[in-house]
Short mmCIF file of C-alpha atoms in Angstrom, two decimals:
data_model
loop_
_atom_site.label_atom_id
_atom_site.label_comp_id
_atom_site.label_asym_id
_atom_site.label_seq_id
_atom_site.Cartn_x
_atom_site.Cartn_y
_atom_site.Cartn_z
CA MET A 30 -0.07 -0.26 -0.02
CA GLY A 31 1.73 3.18 -1.09
CA SER A 32 -0.85 5.30 0.86
CA ARG A 33 0.63 5.15 4.09
CA ARG A 34 3.07 7.82 3.85
CA TYR A 35 0.62 10.37 2.19
CA ASP A 36 -2.99 9.89 4.05
CA SER A 37 -1.89 11.16 7.63
CA ARG A 38 -2.06 14.82 5.99
CA THR A 39 -4.89 16.33 3.81
CA THR A 40 -2.52 18.89 2.17
CA ILE A 41 -0.47 16.04 0.51
CA PHE A 42 -0.80 14.57 -2.50
CA SER A 43 0.18 10.67 -3.19
CA PRO A 44 2.25 10.15 -6.00
CA GLU A 45 -0.94 9.43 -8.01
CA GLY A 46 -2.34 12.90 -7.77
CA ARG A 47 -5.19 11.72 -5.06
CA LEU A 48 -5.72 13.11 -1.36
CA TYR A 49 -6.41 10.25 0.59
CA GLN A 50 -8.16 11.96 3.26
CA VAL A 51 -10.70 12.78 1.28
CA GLU A 52 -11.55 9.43 -0.48
CA TYR A 53 -11.85 8.19 3.47
CA ALA A 54 -14.21 10.93 4.45
CA LEU A 55 -16.18 9.47 1.31
CA GLU A 56 -16.02 6.57 2.31
CA SER A 57 -17.42 7.64 5.55
CA ILE A 58 -20.22 8.79 3.98
CA SER A 59 -20.76 5.87 1.92
CA MET A 60 -21.73 3.71 5.08
CA ALA A 61 -23.73 6.13 6.49
CA GLY A 62 -28.04 6.36 6.01
CA THR A 63 -29.22 6.83 2.76
CA CYS A 64 -30.85 10.07 1.63
CA ILE A 65 -32.74 10.51 -1.43
CA ALA A 66 -34.34 13.55 -3.29
CA ILE A 67 -36.27 13.88 -6.33
CA MET A 68 -37.64 17.03 -8.34
CA ASN A 69 -40.31 18.20 -10.20
CA PRO A 70 -38.82 21.22 -11.48
CA LYS A 71 -42.41 22.91 -11.79
CA HIS A 72 -44.16 21.08 -8.66
CA GLY A 73 -41.24 20.72 -5.79
CA ILE A 74 -38.98 18.65 -4.48
CA VAL A 75 -39.11 15.87 -1.82
CA LEU A 76 -36.22 14.98 0.58
CA LEU A 77 -36.20 11.40 2.23
CA ALA A 78 -33.68 10.51 4.35
CA GLU A 79 -33.17 6.80 6.44
CA ARG A 80 -31.84 6.96 10.20
CA LYS A 81 -30.11 4.27 11.43
CA ILE A 82 -31.49 3.25 14.53
CA THR A 83 -28.39 2.05 16.86
CA SER A 84 -30.46 0.66 19.90
CA LYS A 85 -34.13 0.40 20.90
CA LEU A 86 -33.14 2.49 24.15
CA LEU A 87 -32.07 5.33 22.25
CA GLU A 88 -34.92 7.98 22.26
CA GLN A 89 -36.75 8.46 18.87
CA ASP A 90 -38.31 11.73 18.97
CA ASN A 91 -39.35 12.00 15.14
CA ASP A 92 -41.87 15.03 15.24
CA ASN A 93 -40.14 17.26 16.97
CA ASP A 94 -36.42 15.91 16.64
CA LEU A 95 -35.17 15.61 13.07
CA GLU A 96 -31.57 14.00 12.92
CA LYS A 97 -31.32 13.97 9.02
CA ILE A 98 -33.25 16.81 7.70
CA TYR A 99 -32.86 20.18 8.27
CA LYS A 100 -34.17 23.65 7.73
CA LEU A 101 -31.85 26.42 7.04
CA ASP A 102 -34.01 29.15 5.76
CA ASP A 103 -37.92 29.01 4.83
CA HIS A 104 -37.08 28.27 1.57
CA ILE A 105 -34.03 25.62 1.67
CA LEU A 106 -34.43 22.35 3.41
CA VAL A 107 -30.82 19.88 3.64
CA GLY A 108 -30.53 16.27 4.07
CA VAL A 109 -27.31 14.88 5.67
CA ALA A 110 -25.05 11.90 5.02
CA GLY A 111 -21.86 11.21 7.50
CA LEU A 112 -21.21 12.74 10.57
CA THR A 113 -23.68 14.52 12.37
CA SER A 114 -21.63 16.68 14.74
CA ASP A 115 -19.48 17.87 11.38
CA ALA A 116 -23.18 18.52 9.63
CA GLU A 117 -24.37 20.38 12.42
CA SER A 118 -21.42 23.05 12.42
CA LEU A 119 -21.76 23.62 8.71
CA ILE A 120 -25.39 23.84 8.95
CA ASP A 121 -25.21 26.75 11.79
CA THR A 122 -23.13 28.70 9.58
CA ALA A 123 -25.64 27.61 6.59
CA ARG A 124 -28.17 29.49 8.88
CA ILE A 125 -26.22 32.53 9.91
CA HIS A 126 -25.11 33.32 5.99
CA ALA A 127 -28.63 32.98 5.00
CA GLN A 128 -30.04 35.67 7.82
CA GLN A 129 -27.32 38.05 6.81
CA TYR A 130 -27.95 37.66 3.51
CA LEU A 131 -31.49 38.55 4.43
CA LYS A 132 -30.72 41.37 6.66
CA THR A 133 -28.23 42.97 4.32
CA TYR A 134 -30.23 42.43 1.00
CA GLY A 135 -34.07 42.25 2.26
CA ASP A 136 -34.74 39.19 -0.11
CA GLN A 137 -34.13 35.37 0.70
CA ILE A 138 -30.94 34.11 -0.32
CA PRO A 139 -30.28 32.48 -3.55
CA VAL A 140 -30.29 28.57 -2.83
CA GLU A 141 -26.76 28.08 -5.09
CA ASN A 142 -25.62 31.04 -3.28
CA LEU A 143 -25.69 29.62 -0.41
CA VAL A 144 -24.72 26.28 -1.97
CA ARG A 145 -21.58 27.32 -2.80
CA ARG A 146 -20.52 29.15 0.27
CA ILE A 147 -20.77 25.84 2.15
CA SER A 148 -18.79 24.21 -0.46
CA ASP A 149 -16.11 27.27 -0.49
CA ILE A 150 -16.31 25.88 3.50
CA LYS A 151 -15.47 22.24 2.54
CA GLN A 152 -13.12 22.97 0.23
CA ALA A 153 -10.90 25.02 2.57
CA TYR A 154 -10.67 22.06 5.14
CA THR A 155 -8.84 20.34 2.01
CA GLN A 156 -6.41 22.16 2.08
CA TYR A 157 -5.63 23.34 5.47
CA GLY A 158 -2.75 21.66 7.21
CA GLY A 159 -3.31 19.49 10.12
CA MET A 160 -7.03 19.56 9.87
CA ARG A 161 -9.49 16.93 8.54
CA PRO A 162 -12.05 17.22 5.95
CA TYR A 163 -15.76 18.02 6.78
CA GLY A 164 -17.25 14.32 6.52
CA VAL A 165 -20.72 15.12 5.35
CA SER A 166 -22.54 15.29 2.15
CA PHE A 167 -25.55 17.14 1.68
CA LEU A 168 -28.59 17.47 -0.12
CA TYR A 169 -30.01 20.73 -0.79
CA ALA A 170 -33.40 21.59 -2.03
CA GLY A 171 -34.95 25.00 -2.28
CA TYR A 172 -36.73 27.64 -4.04
CA ASP A 173 -36.10 30.77 -5.22
CA ASP A 174 -37.34 33.45 -7.61
CA LEU A 175 -34.57 33.36 -9.86
CA ASN A 176 -33.99 29.53 -11.11
CA GLY A 177 -37.35 27.67 -8.97
CA PHE A 178 -36.87 24.46 -7.32
CA GLN A 179 -33.16 23.72 -6.96
CA LEU A 180 -31.38 20.27 -6.19
CA PHE A 181 -28.07 20.53 -5.19
CA THR A 182 -25.34 18.04 -3.71
CA SER A 183 -22.17 18.48 -2.22
CA ASN A 184 -19.40 16.30 -0.60
CA PRO A 185 -16.43 16.87 1.63
CA SER A 186 -14.12 17.94 -1.59
CA GLY A 187 -16.07 20.99 -1.49
CA ASN A 188 -17.44 20.25 -5.33
CA TYR A 189 -21.15 20.78 -5.85
CA SER A 190 -23.80 19.44 -8.55
CA SER A 191 -27.02 20.11 -9.47
CA TRP A 192 -29.65 17.18 -10.06
CA LYS A 193 -33.05 16.07 -10.65
CA ALA A 194 -32.94 13.08 -8.95
CA ILE A 195 -29.79 12.30 -6.48
CA SER A 196 -28.84 9.94 -3.77
CA ILE A 197 -26.24 10.13 -0.90
CA GLY A 198 -24.96 7.91 1.93
CA SER A 199 -24.73 4.08 1.70
CA ASN A 200 -26.07 2.23 -1.61
CA THR A 201 -25.78 5.10 -3.72
CA GLN A 202 -24.83 3.42 -6.92
CA SER A 203 -28.29 1.20 -6.93
CA ALA A 204 -30.17 4.12 -5.97
CA GLN A 205 -28.93 6.16 -8.58
CA THR A 206 -30.15 3.39 -11.42
CA LEU A 207 -33.11 2.87 -9.78
CA LEU A 208 -33.91 6.59 -10.03
CA GLN A 209 -32.15 6.51 -13.38
CA MET A 210 -34.60 4.08 -14.69
CA ASP A 211 -37.90 5.33 -13.17
CA TYR A 212 -37.38 9.15 -13.05
CA LYS A 213 -40.05 10.71 -15.13
CA GLU A 214 -40.51 14.27 -16.30
CA ASP A 215 -43.94 14.93 -14.75
CA MET A 216 -44.54 13.26 -11.73
CA THR A 217 -46.58 14.85 -9.13
CA LEU A 218 -45.01 15.38 -5.80
CA ASP A 219 -46.68 12.77 -4.58
CA GLU A 220 -45.41 10.48 -7.44
CA CYS A 221 -41.82 11.83 -6.24
CA ILE A 222 -43.00 10.53 -2.58
CA LYS A 223 -43.53 7.14 -3.82
CA LEU A 224 -40.66 7.07 -5.76
CA SER A 225 -38.40 7.87 -3.27
CA LEU A 226 -39.76 5.42 -0.66
CA LYS A 227 -39.44 2.61 -3.05
CA THR A 228 -35.97 3.45 -4.13
CA LEU A 229 -35.17 3.19 -0.34
CA SER A 230 -36.85 0.53 0.38
CA LYS A 231 -35.27 -1.49 -2.64
CA THR A 232 -32.03 -0.53 -1.72
CA THR A 233 -31.61 -1.14 1.85
CA ASP A 234 -31.74 -4.30 3.42
CA SER A 235 -34.19 -6.24 2.73
CA SER A 236 -34.67 -8.24 5.72
CA SER A 237 -36.07 -4.60 7.67
CA LYS A 238 -39.12 -3.08 6.77
CA LEU A 239 -39.66 0.56 6.13
CA THR A 240 -41.26 2.15 9.51
CA SER A 241 -41.83 5.88 10.31
CA ASP A 242 -39.17 5.76 13.23
CA ARG A 243 -36.58 4.59 10.52
CA ILE A 244 -37.02 7.31 7.90
CA GLU A 245 -37.51 11.48 7.51
CA ILE A 246 -39.61 13.17 4.90
CA SER A 247 -40.13 16.27 4.16
CA THR A 248 -41.17 17.97 0.84
CA ILE A 249 -40.81 21.84 -0.79
CA SER A 250 -43.62 23.11 -2.81
CA LYS A 251 -45.81 25.18 -4.76
CA ASP A 252 -49.24 24.96 -3.12
CA LEU A 253 -52.43 26.54 -4.82
CA VAL A 254 -53.67 28.79 -1.57
CA THR A 255 -56.93 30.87 -1.76
CA ILE A 256 -56.33 34.46 -0.40
CA ASN A 257 -59.44 36.51 -0.04
CA GLY A 258 -61.06 34.77 -2.85
CA VAL A 259 -58.16 34.90 -5.34
CA GLU A 260 -56.21 31.65 -5.98
CA LYS A 261 -52.54 31.93 -5.64
CA GLU A 262 -49.00 29.83 -5.50
CA LYS A 263 -47.37 29.45 -2.59
CA MET A 264 -43.77 28.24 -1.57
CA SER A 265 -44.48 25.75 1.41
CA LEU A 266 -42.30 23.77 3.33
CA LYS A 267 -43.27 20.78 4.95
CA ILE A 268 -41.52 18.17 7.60
CA TYR A 269 -43.73 15.04 7.92
CA THR A 270 -44.74 13.72 11.18
CA ASN A 271 -44.46 10.48 12.30
CA LYS A 272 -48.26 9.65 11.72
CA GLU A 273 -48.19 11.40 8.34
CA ILE A 274 -45.31 8.81 7.22
CA GLU A 275 -47.04 6.02 8.53
CA ARG A 276 -50.05 6.89 6.59
CA MET A 277 -47.90 7.38 3.46
CA LEU A 278 -46.05 4.05 3.69
CA LYS A 279 -49.60 2.38 3.78
CA GLU A 280 -51.16 4.35 0.95
CA HIS A 281 -47.93 3.77 -1.24
CA LYS A 282 -47.64 -0.26 -0.19
CA VAL A 283 -44.17 0.58 0.75
CA ASN A 284 -43.76 -2.31 2.57
CA GLU A 285 -46.28 -4.58 0.91
CA LYS A 286 -44.57 -7.27 -1.06
CA ASN A 287 -46.49 -8.33 -3.71
CA ASP A 288 -47.91 -5.03 -4.73
CA ASP A 289 -44.48 -4.20 -5.07
CA ASP A 290 -43.39 -6.92 -7.41
CA GLU A 291 -46.13 -6.38 -9.92
CA GLU A 292 -45.37 -2.92 -9.90
CA GLU A 293 -41.47 -3.69 -10.72
CA GLU A 294 -42.79 -6.01 -13.45
CA GLU A 295 -44.72 -3.18 -14.78
CA GLU A 296 -42.04 -0.76 -14.86
CA ASP A 297 -39.43 -2.74 -15.79
CA GLU A 298 -41.88 -3.05 -19.57
CA ASP A 299 -41.69 0.87 -18.94
CA ASP A 300 -37.98 0.44 -18.53
CA ASP A 301 -37.30 -1.23 -21.60
CA GLU A 302 -39.11 0.91 -23.67
CA ASP A 303 -37.18 4.09 -22.25
CA MET A 304 -33.62 2.55 -22.77
CA GLU A 305 -34.69 1.56 -26.32
CA GLU A 306 -35.34 5.48 -26.81
CA TYR A 307 -31.63 5.72 -25.73
CA MET B 10 -29.93 73.73 14.31
CA SER B 11 -26.71 71.38 13.55
CA GLN B 12 -26.88 69.96 16.84
CA GLN B 13 -30.04 68.40 17.55
CA ASP B 14 -31.90 65.42 19.54
CA PRO B 15 -32.29 62.34 17.16
CA SER B 16 -34.97 60.80 18.70
CA THR B 17 -37.35 63.34 18.07
CA ILE B 18 -36.64 64.43 14.12
CA ASN B 19 -38.90 61.87 12.69
CA GLY B 20 -41.56 62.12 15.37
CA GLY B 21 -44.22 59.22 15.99
CA ILE B 22 -45.97 57.29 18.80
CA VAL B 23 -46.43 53.95 19.55
CA VAL B 24 -48.64 52.76 22.50
CA ALA B 25 -49.67 48.86 23.89
CA MET B 26 -52.07 47.96 26.72
CA THR B 27 -53.38 44.68 28.29
CA GLY B 28 -56.92 43.52 28.60
CA LYS B 29 -58.41 40.46 29.81
CA ASP B 30 -56.92 37.42 27.97
CA CYS B 31 -56.03 40.35 25.01
CA VAL B 32 -53.33 42.81 24.49
CA ALA B 33 -53.25 45.43 21.98
CA ILE B 34 -50.36 48.26 20.56
CA ALA B 35 -51.05 51.34 18.53
CA CYS B 36 -49.18 53.65 16.61
CA ASP B 37 -49.38 56.47 14.34
CA LEU B 38 -48.24 56.35 10.74
CA ARG B 39 -46.47 59.98 10.28
CA LEU B 40 -42.82 60.06 9.08
CA GLY B 41 -41.77 63.25 9.31
CA SER B 42 -38.63 65.42 8.71
CA GLN B 43 -39.09 67.70 11.62
CA SER B 44 -41.76 69.72 11.10
CA LEU B 45 -41.94 68.53 7.49
CA GLY B 46 -44.21 65.58 6.74
CA VAL B 47 -42.74 63.08 4.53
CA ALA B 48 -44.87 60.29 4.30
CA ASN B 49 -48.40 59.08 5.67
CA ASN B 50 -47.90 55.31 5.50
CA PHE B 51 -44.86 54.85 7.93
CA GLU B 52 -45.99 51.61 9.96
CA LYS B 53 -43.76 51.14 13.25
CA ILE B 54 -45.54 48.32 14.41
CA HIS B 55 -43.67 44.90 13.08
CA GLN B 56 -44.76 41.05 13.73
CA TYR B 57 -42.34 38.78 14.63
CA GLY B 58 -44.12 35.07 15.24
CA LYS B 59 -46.91 35.99 17.55
CA VAL B 60 -45.06 38.88 18.91
CA PHE B 61 -45.53 42.49 18.38
CA ILE B 62 -42.64 45.23 18.84
CA GLY B 63 -43.54 48.73 17.95
CA PHE B 64 -40.13 50.91 17.08
CA THR B 65 -40.42 54.77 18.09
CA GLY B 66 -37.48 57.20 17.42
CA LEU B 67 -35.05 57.74 14.89
CA ALA B 68 -36.85 56.49 11.80
CA THR B 69 -33.03 55.11 10.37
CA ASP B 70 -32.38 53.26 13.53
CA ALA B 71 -35.78 51.95 14.34
CA LEU B 72 -35.59 50.31 10.63
CA THR B 73 -32.24 48.87 11.51
CA LEU B 74 -32.99 47.28 14.97
CA SER B 75 -36.29 45.80 13.35
CA ALA B 76 -33.82 43.82 10.78
CA ASP B 77 -31.42 42.58 13.21
CA LEU B 78 -34.07 41.37 15.56
CA LYS B 79 -35.73 39.86 12.20
CA TYR B 80 -32.68 37.85 11.67
CA LYS B 81 -32.28 36.85 15.30
CA HIS B 82 -35.63 36.05 15.61
CA ASN B 83 -35.29 33.59 12.64
CA LEU B 84 -32.28 32.03 13.84
CA TYR B 85 -34.00 31.50 17.13
CA LYS B 86 -36.68 29.44 15.45
CA LEU B 87 -34.28 27.54 13.53
CA LYS B 88 -32.40 26.30 16.31
CA GLU B 89 -34.98 26.16 19.00
CA ASN B 90 -37.45 24.57 16.62
CA ARG B 91 -40.54 26.75 18.44
CA GLY B 92 -41.91 30.17 18.59
CA ILE B 93 -40.43 33.05 20.32
CA GLN B 94 -42.19 34.00 24.14
CA PRO B 95 -43.06 37.79 24.54
CA GLU B 96 -40.92 37.52 27.58
CA VAL B 97 -38.24 36.09 25.84
CA PHE B 98 -38.20 38.67 23.02
CA ALA B 99 -38.04 41.54 25.62
CA ASN B 100 -34.72 39.63 27.16
CA LEU B 101 -33.67 39.80 23.19
CA ILE B 102 -34.32 43.56 22.67
CA SER B 103 -32.61 44.40 26.03
CA SER B 104 -29.30 42.46 25.37
CA THR B 105 -29.51 43.95 21.59
CA LEU B 106 -29.95 47.56 22.79
CA TYR B 107 -26.95 47.48 25.77
CA GLU B 108 -24.58 45.87 23.11
CA LYS B 109 -24.61 49.63 21.84
CA ARG B 110 -24.49 51.04 25.33
CA PHE B 111 -22.01 53.77 24.36
CA GLY B 112 -23.03 54.75 21.12
CA PRO B 113 -26.94 53.82 21.40
CA TYR B 114 -29.44 53.14 19.03
CA PHE B 115 -31.93 56.22 18.98
CA SER B 116 -34.87 54.22 19.48
CA THR B 117 -37.43 53.04 21.94
CA PRO B 118 -39.18 49.72 21.67
CA VAL B 119 -42.35 48.03 22.85
CA VAL B 120 -43.28 44.92 23.05
CA ALA B 121 -46.58 43.53 23.18
CA GLY B 122 -47.76 39.93 23.26
CA LEU B 123 -49.80 36.81 24.71
CA SER B 124 -47.56 34.57 26.59
CA GLU B 125 -47.91 31.19 24.69
CA LYS B 126 -48.11 28.71 28.20
CA THR B 127 -50.37 30.54 30.45
CA GLY B 128 -52.14 32.99 27.62
CA GLU B 129 -51.05 36.08 30.07
CA PRO B 130 -51.01 39.30 28.05
CA TYR B 131 -47.39 40.76 28.23
CA VAL B 132 -46.56 44.54 27.41
CA ALA B 133 -42.76 46.00 28.02
CA GLY B 134 -41.07 48.90 27.35
CA PHE B 135 -37.48 49.80 26.85
CA ASP B 136 -34.92 52.91 27.53
CA CYS B 137 -32.56 53.13 24.18
CA ILE B 138 -29.76 51.13 26.08
CA GLY B 139 -32.11 48.48 26.85
CA CYS B 140 -33.73 48.81 30.53
CA ILE B 141 -36.86 46.48 30.51
CA ASP B 142 -39.99 48.15 31.91
CA ALA B 143 -42.43 45.09 32.15
CA ALA B 144 -45.72 47.10 33.30
CA ARG B 145 -49.04 45.64 34.10
CA ASP B 146 -51.65 48.00 32.23
CA PHE B 147 -49.54 49.94 29.41
CA ILE B 148 -46.71 51.12 28.19
CA VAL B 149 -46.20 54.29 26.04
CA ALA B 150 -43.65 55.80 23.76
CA GLY B 151 -42.37 58.43 21.33
CA THR B 152 -42.33 61.96 20.91
CA ALA B 153 -46.16 62.18 22.15
CA SER B 154 -45.33 60.22 25.43
CA ASP B 155 -46.25 62.56 28.09
CA GLN B 156 -49.75 63.05 26.03
CA LEU B 157 -49.97 59.42 25.64
CA PHE B 158 -49.04 58.81 29.62
CA GLY B 159 -51.82 61.51 30.55
CA MET B 160 -54.33 59.61 27.88
CA CYS B 161 -53.86 56.40 29.42
CA GLU B 162 -53.76 57.50 33.20
CA ALA B 163 -57.00 59.13 32.29
CA LEU B 164 -58.67 56.48 30.22
CA TYR B 165 -57.31 52.78 31.32
CA GLU B 166 -59.06 50.00 33.28
CA PRO B 167 -57.85 46.91 34.05
CA ASN B 168 -59.33 43.96 32.66
CA LEU B 169 -61.26 45.31 29.49
CA GLU B 170 -62.49 43.06 27.02
CA SER B 171 -61.25 43.37 23.17
CA GLU B 172 -63.76 45.64 22.06
CA ASP B 173 -63.34 48.10 25.04
CA LEU B 174 -59.92 47.88 25.18
CA PHE B 175 -59.80 48.93 21.11
CA GLU B 176 -62.14 52.14 21.85
CA THR B 177 -59.35 53.03 25.03
CA ILE B 178 -56.20 52.56 23.02
CA SER B 179 -57.44 54.28 20.21
CA GLN B 180 -58.92 57.25 22.18
CA ALA B 181 -55.45 57.49 23.60
CA LEU B 182 -53.26 57.58 20.83
CA LEU B 183 -55.54 59.55 18.68
CA ASN B 184 -55.73 62.63 21.45
CA ALA B 185 -52.61 62.39 22.37
CA ALA B 186 -51.58 62.33 18.80
CA ASP B 187 -53.80 65.62 18.34
CA ARG B 188 -51.41 67.64 20.95
CA ASP B 189 -48.04 66.53 19.39
CA ALA B 190 -47.31 68.41 15.88
CA ILE B 191 -44.76 65.57 14.55
CA SER B 192 -47.18 62.25 15.65
CA GLY B 193 -50.47 61.65 13.85
CA TRP B 194 -51.02 61.49 10.09
CA GLY B 195 -53.20 58.11 10.53
CA ALA B 196 -53.04 55.34 12.84
CA ALA B 197 -52.87 51.30 13.17
CA VAL B 198 -54.26 49.13 15.90
CA TYR B 199 -53.47 45.83 16.27
CA MET B 200 -55.63 43.47 18.42
CA ILE B 201 -54.18 40.67 19.74
CA THR B 202 -56.63 37.51 21.31
CA LYS B 203 -55.52 33.73 21.53
CA ASP B 204 -56.80 33.06 18.20
CA LYS B 205 -57.24 35.93 16.30
CA VAL B 206 -55.53 38.95 15.38
CA THR B 207 -57.21 42.41 14.13
CA LYS B 208 -55.29 45.26 12.21
CA THR B 209 -57.58 48.42 12.45
CA TYR B 210 -56.44 51.49 10.24
CA LEU B 211 -57.98 54.84 12.13
CA LYS B 212 -58.62 57.94 10.37
CA THR B 213 -57.67 60.77 11.97
CA ARG B 214 -56.90 64.98 11.36
CA GLN B 215 -54.71 65.34 8.45
CA ASP B 216 -52.89 68.21 10.08
#
């Protein structure tokens, strides 16, 4: 192993031109709970996260205390994969950036602006000597008037990219394949939720069912609201409670094997058609 | 003319009163430059969740202060995952003002709200470096605060129902503003009860 001499410092390239600490950080994220986001640019974005329950004695308070999904501002949600403590410190700075922008410009921070600022911080820690990179990847789901709904992901290297559907955490490879097969441009938000739940249930260990205390769901969407008799589109941000998640799991029959298989077959046919087009 | 009191350049007043399970806060709408009237739609009351704050004094400072409090309130909501209580907000304002102890904002805010747990009405006022004045009955502030004090002393009764409290606070504000050349030009009254907030604009003398 030629890595030994070069992996103790983040600032140093290996002779093959690699940064081992950054790669190790990415590796640690690939073992964390999965986080999936699916976007329909017209309707909104769904963010789904899997929390790993390490002990049944651990207090679970899904309604008031999310550990995988956070609000950065009234128009941006973020999903986390990796070290939660690293994530929280970055989220703290992100929230302050968002409020600072609002105070100076009187306008909500554009999504990409915030993503870039956080990514800049992450990048810096791949260069500082004697420090390790942030061990987190983020999924940012946001809306702004400039670019509408936007979905970004960022990783410990400081790179960020924009997606229609993406997953981070464990089993991203297989989740990404499923998403690529089943993503359709004209999905409603409800169908986005269904696809995200199905993708998660297929990529996690088949032995354990998806339960409301194992997942967190939130959406950012445009809803029609009637204000003084006039219908208007309003951006809204929703974090689902335990009960609502339970209802959704039942509604979409996520844990029912038979139904799932039937649907799978149907989809397989669809997928074949899609593939032919390509 | 070069040296003058910054807190009386723009003019304007705010008053808050407690009632039975309700609280009211009202302001005038004038923004002036000394005796010159500049705007008649300058609202001095801002809403932060369920807490209402009226800012009197130098308009530029009032605006800066309200933006700063919005910043702090938004971060509070994100970090605490709950709304802010009026008592807590009063302390937040106090510490925010005292940070500028030796170069203060020329603004004296007034807080009004219902405590979420007890449902008790809460009003509080401040001096410009953050000393809290949490009164049981009413709080006055602005260029006609003396006149407001007189009106409130005369008209206020404890435990008024919201309709009566509305009448009391409106009369107190209107008659105080009429005895001050740099207050008036319209008024806004907020009535806050457990499940409803109503905002009413009052027609006033335009001189």
